[in-house]
Coordinates of C-alpha atoms in Angstrom, one line a residue:
M25 CA 17.7 1.2 24.6
S26 CA 13.9 1.6 24.5
K27 CA 10.8 -0.5 24.8
I28 CA 8.7 -0.1 21.6
I29 CA 5.3 -1.4 20.5
V30 CA 4.8 -1.8 16.8
A31 CA 1.2 -2.5 15.8
A32 CA -0.5 -3.3 12.5
T33 CA -3.8 -4.0 10.9
P34 CA -3.8 -7.8 10.0
V35 CA -3.7 -7.1 6.3
V36 CA -0.5 -8.0 4.5
G37 CA 0.0 -4.7 2.8
H38 CA -0.2 -2.9 6.2
T39 CA 1.6 -5.6 8.2
G40 CA 4.7 -6.1 5.9
P41 CA 6.1 -2.7 6.2
L42 CA 5.5 -2.5 9.9
L43 CA 7.3 -5.8 10.4
R44 CA 10.3 -4.4 8.4
I45 CA 10.3 -1.4 10.8
A46 CA 10.0 -3.6 13.9
G47 CA 12.9 -5.8 12.7
H48 CA 15.1 -2.8 12.1
L49 CA 14.4 -1.4 15.6
A50 CA 15.0 -4.8 17.2
G51 CA 18.2 -5.0 15.3
L52 CA 19.4 -1.7 16.8
G53 CA 18.9 -3.3 20.3
H54 CA 15.5 -1.9 21.2
E55 CA 13.0 -4.3 23.0
V56 CA 10.2 -4.5 20.4
L57 CA 6.8 -6.1 20.9
F58 CA 4.8 -6.6 17.7
L59 CA 1.0 -6.5 18.0
G60 CA -0.8 -7.9 14.9
G61 CA -2.6 -10.8 13.2
S62 CA -1.8 -14.3 14.6
R63 CA -0.8 -15.5 11.2
F64 CA 2.3 -13.1 11.3
A65 CA 3.6 -14.6 14.6
A66 CA 6.5 -16.5 12.9
Q67 CA 7.5 -13.4 10.9
A68 CA 7.6 -11.3 14.1
A69 CA 9.8 -14.0 15.7
A70 CA 12.1 -14.0 12.7
A71 CA 12.5 -10.3 13.2
N72 CA 13.5 -10.9 16.8
C73 CA 10.4 -9.3 18.2
A74 CA 8.1 -10.4 21.0
F75 CA 4.6 -11.0 19.6
R76 CA 1.1 -10.4 20.8
A77 CA -1.9 -11.5 18.7
L78 CA -4.8 -9.2 18.3
P79 CA -7.8 -10.3 20.4
G80 CA -11.0 -12.0 19.1
A81 CA -12.6 -10.7 16.0
A82 CA -9.9 -8.1 15.5
D83 CA -7.6 -11.0 14.5
Y84 CA -9.0 -11.7 11.1
D85 CA -7.2 -13.3 8.1
D86 CA -7.0 -11.0 5.1
R87 CA -6.5 -14.0 2.8
D88 CA -10.1 -14.8 3.3
L89 CA -12.0 -11.7 4.2
A90 CA -15.3 -13.3 3.1
A91 CA -15.0 -15.7 6.0
S92 CA -14.7 -13.0 8.6
F93 CA -16.9 -10.4 6.8
P94 CA -19.4 -12.4 4.7
E95 CA -21.6 -9.4 4.2
R96 CA -18.7 -7.5 2.5
E97 CA -19.2 -9.6 -0.6
R98 CA -22.7 -8.1 -1.2
V99 CA -21.2 -4.5 -1.3
P100 CA -20.2 -3.3 -4.8
V101 CA -16.5 -2.6 -5.5
G102 CA -15.8 1.1 -5.5
P103 CA -16.9 3.9 -3.1
E104 CA -19.4 1.8 -1.4
R105 CA -16.9 -1.0 -0.7
L106 CA -14.4 1.6 0.6
A107 CA -16.9 3.0 3.0
W108 CA -17.8 -0.4 4.2
D109 CA -14.2 -1.3 4.8
A110 CA -13.6 1.9 6.6
M111 CA -16.4 1.1 9.0
H112 CA -16.0 -2.5 9.6
I113 CA -12.6 -3.8 8.5
F114 CA -10.6 -0.9 10.0
G115 CA -13.2 0.8 12.3
D116 CA -14.9 -1.9 14.3
P117 CA -11.7 -3.5 15.6
A118 CA -10.5 -0.2 17.1
P119 CA -11.9 -0.7 20.7
A120 CA -10.3 -4.2 20.9
Q121 CA -7.1 -2.8 19.5
L122 CA -7.0 0.0 22.0
D123 CA -7.8 -2.3 25.0
E124 CA -5.0 -4.6 23.9
L125 CA -2.5 -1.6 23.7
R126 CA -3.6 -0.5 27.2
R127 CA -3.1 -4.1 28.5
I128 CA 0.4 -4.3 27.0
L129 CA 1.4 -0.9 28.3
R130 CA 0.6 -2.0 31.9
D131 CA 3.3 -4.7 31.7
F132 CA 5.5 -3.3 28.9
P133 CA 6.0 0.4 29.6
A134 CA 6.9 1.4 26.0
T135 CA 8.2 4.8 25.3
A136 CA 6.9 4.7 21.7
V137 CA 4.1 3.1 19.7
V138 CA 4.7 2.8 15.9
Y139 CA 1.5 1.9 14.2
D140 CA 0.0 1.5 10.8
S141 CA -2.0 4.6 10.2
L142 CA -5.2 2.6 9.7
F143 CA -4.6 0.7 13.0
L144 CA -7.3 2.8 14.5
G145 CA -6.6 1.5 18.0
G146 CA -3.4 3.5 17.7
V147 CA -5.4 6.6 16.6
A148 CA -7.6 6.2 19.6
L149 CA -4.7 5.9 22.0
S150 CA -3.3 9.1 20.4
L151 CA -6.5 10.9 21.1
D152 CA -7.1 9.5 24.6
R153 CA -6.6 12.7 26.6
K154 CA -7.6 10.8 29.8
A155 CA -4.8 8.3 29.5
D156 CA -2.6 8.3 32.6
Y157 CA 0.4 7.6 30.4
R158 CA 0.8 7.8 26.7
P159 CA 4.0 7.0 24.8
L160 CA 5.2 8.8 21.7
M161 CA 2.8 8.0 18.9
V162 CA 4.3 7.5 15.4
A163 CA 1.8 6.7 12.6
V164 CA 3.2 5.2 9.4
S165 CA 1.1 5.4 6.2
T166 CA 1.5 2.5 3.8
F167 CA -0.9 3.9 1.2
P168 CA -1.3 7.3 -0.6
L169 CA -1.8 10.3 1.5
M170 CA -5.6 10.7 2.1
L171 CA -5.6 14.3 3.5
G172 CA -7.9 16.5 1.7
S173 CA -6.5 19.8 0.6
R174 CA -7.5 22.9 -1.5
D175 CA -4.6 21.9 -3.8
T176 CA -5.9 18.4 -4.6
A177 CA -9.0 16.6 -5.7
P178 CA -10.9 14.7 -3.1
F179 CA -9.3 11.3 -2.2
G180 CA -10.8 8.2 -3.8
P181 CA -11.8 8.7 -7.5
G182 CA -8.2 9.0 -8.6
L183 CA -8.4 12.5 -10.0
L184 CA -5.4 14.7 -10.7
P185 CA -4.8 18.0 -8.9
P186 CA -6.6 21.1 -10.2
V187 CA -4.9 23.1 -12.9
N188 CA -7.2 26.1 -12.7
E189 CA -9.7 27.9 -10.6
Q190 CA -12.6 26.3 -12.4
E191 CA -11.3 22.8 -11.5
R192 CA -10.6 23.9 -8.0
A193 CA -14.2 25.1 -7.5
A194 CA -15.4 21.8 -9.0
Y195 CA -13.3 19.8 -6.7
A196 CA -14.4 21.8 -3.7
A197 CA -18.0 21.0 -4.5
L198 CA -17.2 17.4 -5.1
A199 CA -15.5 17.3 -1.7
D200 CA -18.6 18.6 0.0
R201 CA -20.8 16.0 -1.7
L202 CA -18.4 13.2 -0.8
A203 CA -18.2 14.5 2.8
E204 CA -22.0 14.3 3.0
L205 CA -22.0 10.8 1.5
G206 CA -19.3 9.8 3.9
R207 CA -21.2 11.1 7.0
P208 CA -22.5 7.6 7.9
V209 CA -18.9 6.4 8.0
T210 CA -17.8 9.2 10.2
D211 CA -20.9 8.7 12.5
H212 CA -20.2 5.0 12.7
L213 CA -16.5 5.6 13.7
R214 CA -17.5 8.2 16.1
R215 CA -19.8 5.8 17.8
T216 CA -17.1 3.1 17.7
F217 CA -14.5 5.3 19.3
A218 CA -17.1 6.4 22.0
T219 CA -17.5 2.7 23.1
A220 CA -13.8 2.8 23.9
G221 CA -14.2 6.0 25.8
V222 CA -12.5 8.2 23.3
A223 CA -14.0 11.2 21.5
L224 CA -13.4 11.6 17.8
P225 CA -13.0 15.3 17.1
E226 CA -15.0 17.1 14.4
G227 CA -13.3 17.7 11.0
E228 CA -12.2 15.7 8.0
R229 CA -11.6 12.2 9.1
A230 CA -8.3 11.7 7.4
R231 CA -6.9 14.9 8.9
V232 CA -8.1 14.1 12.4
F233 CA -6.4 10.7 12.2
A234 CA -3.2 12.2 10.8
E235 CA -3.0 15.1 13.3
A236 CA -3.7 12.8 16.2
A237 CA -0.2 11.3 15.9
D238 CA 2.9 13.0 17.3
H239 CA 4.5 12.2 14.0
F240 CA 2.8 11.0 10.8
L241 CA 5.2 9.4 8.4
Q242 CA 4.3 9.0 4.7
L243 CA 6.2 6.2 3.0
T244 CA 7.0 8.0 -0.2
V245 CA 8.9 11.1 -1.5
P246 CA 7.6 14.5 -2.6
G247 CA 8.1 13.6 -6.2
F248 CA 5.4 10.9 -5.9
E249 CA 2.8 12.9 -3.8
Y250 CA 0.8 16.0 -4.7
P251 CA 2.1 19.3 -3.2
R252 CA -0.2 20.7 -0.4
S253 CA 0.1 24.2 0.9
D254 CA -2.0 23.2 3.9
L255 CA -0.2 20.1 5.0
P256 CA -0.2 19.6 8.8
G257 CA 3.1 20.2 10.5
N258 CA 3.4 16.7 11.9
V259 CA 3.3 15.1 8.4
R260 CA 6.7 14.1 6.9
F261 CA 7.7 12.4 3.7
V262 CA 10.4 9.8 4.7
G263 CA 10.8 7.7 1.4
G264 CA 10.0 4.1 0.9
L265 CA 11.4 1.3 3.0
P266 CA 14.6 -0.1 1.7
I267 CA 14.2 -2.9 -0.8
A268 CA 14.6 -6.2 1.1
A269 CA 17.2 -8.6 -0.1
A270 CA 15.8 -11.5 -2.2
R271 CA 14.9 -14.5 -0.1
D272 CA 16.4 -17.9 -0.8
E273 CA 13.5 -19.3 -2.9
E274 CA 13.7 -21.8 -5.7
L275 CA 13.6 -19.8 -9.0
P276 CA 11.7 -21.0 -12.0
E277 CA 13.6 -23.1 -14.5
W278 CA 13.3 -20.4 -17.2
W279 CA 15.2 -17.9 -14.9
P280 CA 18.5 -18.0 -16.9
E281 CA 16.7 -16.5 -19.9
L282 CA 16.6 -13.2 -18.0
E283 CA 20.4 -13.1 -18.1
T284 CA 20.6 -13.3 -21.8
V285 CA 17.5 -11.3 -23.0
R286 CA 19.3 -8.0 -23.4
A287 CA 22.1 -9.6 -25.4
Q288 CA 19.4 -10.8 -27.7
G289 CA 18.1 -7.3 -28.2
R290 CA 14.9 -8.1 -26.3
R291 CA 13.2 -6.4 -23.3
V292 CA 11.4 -7.7 -20.3
V293 CA 7.8 -6.9 -19.4
V294 CA 6.5 -8.0 -16.0
V295 CA 2.8 -8.3 -15.2
T296 CA 1.2 -8.9 -11.8
Q297 CA -2.0 -8.4 -10.0
G298 CA -0.3 -8.2 -6.6
T299 CA -0.6 -10.4 -3.5
V300 CA -4.4 -9.8 -2.8
A301 CA -6.5 -9.2 -5.9
N302 CA -5.0 -12.1 -7.8
G303 CA -7.9 -14.6 -7.7
D304 CA -9.1 -13.8 -11.1
L305 CA -6.1 -13.5 -13.5
T306 CA -8.4 -12.6 -16.4
A307 CA -8.5 -9.1 -15.0
L308 CA -5.0 -8.1 -16.1
V309 CA -2.5 -10.9 -16.4
V310 CA -4.3 -12.8 -19.1
P311 CA -5.1 -9.8 -21.4
T312 CA -1.5 -8.6 -21.0
L313 CA -0.2 -12.0 -22.3
R314 CA -2.7 -11.8 -25.1
A315 CA -1.8 -8.2 -26.0
L316 CA 1.9 -9.0 -26.2
A317 CA 1.8 -12.4 -27.8
G318 CA 3.8 -12.6 -31.0
R319 CA 6.1 -9.8 -29.8
E320 CA 9.5 -11.4 -30.4
D321 CA 11.3 -8.4 -29.1
L322 CA 9.7 -9.0 -25.6
L323 CA 10.0 -11.6 -22.8
V324 CA 6.7 -11.3 -20.8
V325 CA 6.8 -12.6 -17.3
A326 CA 3.6 -13.3 -15.4
A327 CA 4.3 -13.0 -11.7
T328 CA 1.1 -14.5 -10.3
A329 CA 2.1 -14.3 -6.5
R330 CA 0.1 -17.5 -5.9
R331 CA 1.3 -21.0 -5.3
D332 CA -1.3 -22.3 -7.7
G333 CA -0.8 -19.3 -10.0
V334 CA 0.7 -21.1 -12.9
Q335 CA -2.2 -23.6 -12.9
L336 CA -4.8 -20.9 -12.7
L337 CA -3.1 -19.0 -15.5
T338 CA -2.9 -22.0 -17.9
A339 CA -6.5 -22.9 -17.1
A340 CA -7.6 -19.4 -18.1
L341 CA -5.2 -19.2 -21.1
P342 CA -4.5 -22.7 -22.4
G343 CA -1.2 -22.7 -24.3
L344 CA 0.8 -19.7 -23.0
P345 CA 2.2 -17.5 -25.8
R346 CA 5.8 -18.4 -26.9
N347 CA 7.2 -15.2 -25.4
S348 CA 5.6 -15.7 -22.0
R349 CA 6.9 -17.2 -18.8
A350 CA 4.8 -17.8 -15.6
A351 CA 5.7 -18.1 -12.0
G352 CA 4.0 -18.4 -8.7
Y353 CA 6.0 -16.7 -6.0
V354 CA 9.1 -15.0 -7.4
P355 CA 11.0 -12.3 -5.5
F356 CA 10.5 -8.9 -7.1
T357 CA 13.9 -7.9 -5.7
A358 CA 15.4 -10.5 -8.0
L359 CA 13.0 -10.0 -10.9
L360 CA 12.7 -6.2 -11.2
P361 CA 16.3 -5.5 -11.9
H362 CA 15.8 -7.3 -15.2
A363 CA 12.6 -5.5 -16.0
D364 CA 12.0 -2.7 -18.6
L365 CA 8.4 -2.2 -17.6
L366 CA 6.0 -3.3 -14.9
I367 CA 2.2 -3.7 -15.6
S368 CA 0.3 -3.9 -12.3
N369 CA -3.0 -3.2 -10.6
G370 CA -1.3 -0.4 -8.5
G371 CA -0.4 -1.7 -5.1
Y372 CA 1.4 1.1 -3.2
G373 CA 4.3 -1.1 -2.0
G374 CA 4.8 -2.8 -5.4
V375 CA 4.8 0.5 -7.3
H376 CA 7.5 1.9 -4.9
T377 CA 9.5 -1.3 -5.3
A378 CA 9.4 -0.8 -9.1
L379 CA 10.4 2.9 -8.8
G380 CA 13.1 1.8 -6.4
Y381 CA 14.7 0.1 -9.5
G382 CA 13.8 2.9 -11.9
V383 CA 11.2 0.7 -13.7
P384 CA 8.4 2.6 -15.5
L385 CA 4.8 1.5 -15.0
V386 CA 1.5 0.8 -16.7
I387 CA -1.3 0.7 -14.0
A388 CA -4.7 -0.9 -14.3
A389 CA -6.4 0.0 -11.0
E390 CA -10.0 -0.4 -9.8
S391 CA -10.3 -1.2 -6.1
E392 CA -9.3 0.1 -2.7
D393 CA -6.7 2.9 -2.9
K394 CA -5.3 1.8 -6.2
P395 CA -6.9 4.4 -8.4
E396 CA -5.1 7.0 -6.3
V397 CA -1.8 5.2 -6.8
A398 CA -2.5 5.0 -10.5
A399 CA -3.2 8.8 -10.6
R400 CA 0.1 9.4 -8.8
V401 CA 2.0 7.4 -11.4
E402 CA 0.4 9.5 -14.1
W403 CA 1.0 12.8 -12.3
S404 CA 4.7 11.9 -11.6
G405 CA 5.2 11.0 -15.3
S406 CA 6.6 7.5 -14.3
G407 CA 4.0 5.6 -16.2
L408 CA 0.5 5.3 -17.7
N409 CA -2.8 5.2 -15.9
L410 CA -5.3 3.0 -17.8
R411 CA -8.2 4.1 -15.5
T412 CA -9.7 0.6 -15.3
G413 CA -9.0 -2.6 -13.5
R414 CA -10.0 -4.7 -16.6
P415 CA -8.2 -3.1 -19.6
T416 CA -8.7 -4.3 -23.1
V417 CA -6.1 -6.2 -25.1
E418 CA -5.8 -3.2 -27.4
S419 CA -5.4 -0.6 -24.7
L420 CA -2.6 -2.8 -23.1
A421 CA -0.8 -3.2 -26.4
A422 CA -0.9 0.5 -27.0
A423 CA 0.2 1.4 -23.5
V424 CA 3.2 -0.9 -23.7
N425 CA 4.2 0.5 -27.0
Q426 CA 4.0 4.0 -25.7
V427 CA 6.0 3.5 -22.5
L428 CA 8.7 1.5 -24.2
A429 CA 9.0 4.0 -27.1
D430 CA 9.1 7.2 -25.0
P431 CA 12.2 7.5 -22.9
S432 CA 10.6 10.2 -20.7
Y433 CA 8.9 7.4 -18.6
R434 CA 12.0 5.7 -17.8
D435 CA 13.7 9.1 -17.1
R436 CA 11.0 10.0 -14.6
A437 CA 11.2 6.5 -13.0
E438 CA 15.0 6.9 -12.7
A439 CA 14.6 10.4 -11.1
L440 CA 12.2 8.9 -8.5
R441 CA 14.6 6.0 -7.9
A442 CA 17.3 8.6 -7.1
E443 CA 14.9 10.6 -4.9
L444 CA 13.9 7.4 -3.0
A445 CA 17.6 6.5 -2.5
D446 CA 18.2 9.9 -0.9
H447 CA 15.7 9.2 1.9
R448 CA 16.2 6.9 4.9
A449 CA 12.9 6.0 6.4
L450 CA 14.2 3.5 8.8
D451 CA 16.8 5.9 10.2
V452 CA 14.1 8.6 10.7
I453 CA 11.9 6.2 12.6
A454 CA 14.8 5.0 14.7
D455 CA 15.8 8.6 15.5
L456 CA 12.2 9.4 16.5
V457 CA 11.7 6.6 18.9
S458 CA 15.1 7.2 20.4
G459 CA 14.2 10.9 21.0
S460 CA 16.8 12.3 18.6
G461 CA 14.5 12.8 15.6

């Protein structure tokens, strides 16, 4: 068996999938060391992995980014915030990440490093041509494929692929403008890599990062990602990670209603703002409950993903509608098999979990990579893209009516469920690190 390092940016959406991978490899008998945020130490131990915390400022807590990055709060949400995050949340820790990888390798001669594709210390090690020894480098992307292409719109705004030469030309011009606007980010990252003794090659940033790895694995299927005729040869679609079994958690007292709702001729709509952007439930959860209030044919479940979520919700919306039920933490693996529709802000992992159950979607996305996830939901036909993070009550009511009334959305979600089931991401990764992939 092999020695393997698994490394992740200390953000839950990046760390969670890498911990699943680490646990799978450890379960196969490999000796796995997990490098990540200190708050994930217990989870690494539960996965039977050795653990090393990221050093110093690289070990921030994503539950309170304002504490580690107070200046971030002054940057507007949207392209400016994305650029700031690229430089400082993901870029600045790269030298410390690389130094820690080098220290680990001196005592733990791993044959492979599996890293979150925005763990830029892993990118730096992949690019380090002066390294005396470099393991097999396997990057795992936990968000939509960022690679620019002549066959797609530039990444970020959430635009659909071009349908004619006029759109293709317009997108090419937009890509040039965005590249110019993004030059300060690239220059910042180039200086950051240089402090670690690594040269960042010229070219589109996302492509440079992807091509640096020996293998770049995208956690999705072709049916949920735009076709590209110029895709690098090391990029591979491996499907989503298997849906984890539901944990033993206390379920809300209203849970038995889910077992009888279909017998009553009713359907279940689940709404969530995910595990990160859930501090202000008036963005999506509250307007959804208002939009669907009075619908006796629906049971609406607000999954707040916060221990204080029910209290926050009832403070924002005194007197929940009769057809609504609320919960703090509730396992999606237990909830989504009952769902007829998921309304969410477009987290990549949550969307894939829904599709893994064949559940169609309504997406209200605004920040980070979520507009790109929403666009892929629209393009794949598995749901509706509301093109805003704060939809109106009226637009939500209309979207729910449309998706529940038109069986094509469920059909496309079911097709993606079947496609996801045909892929075996964990087996691919295990084969690669064992030298047989």
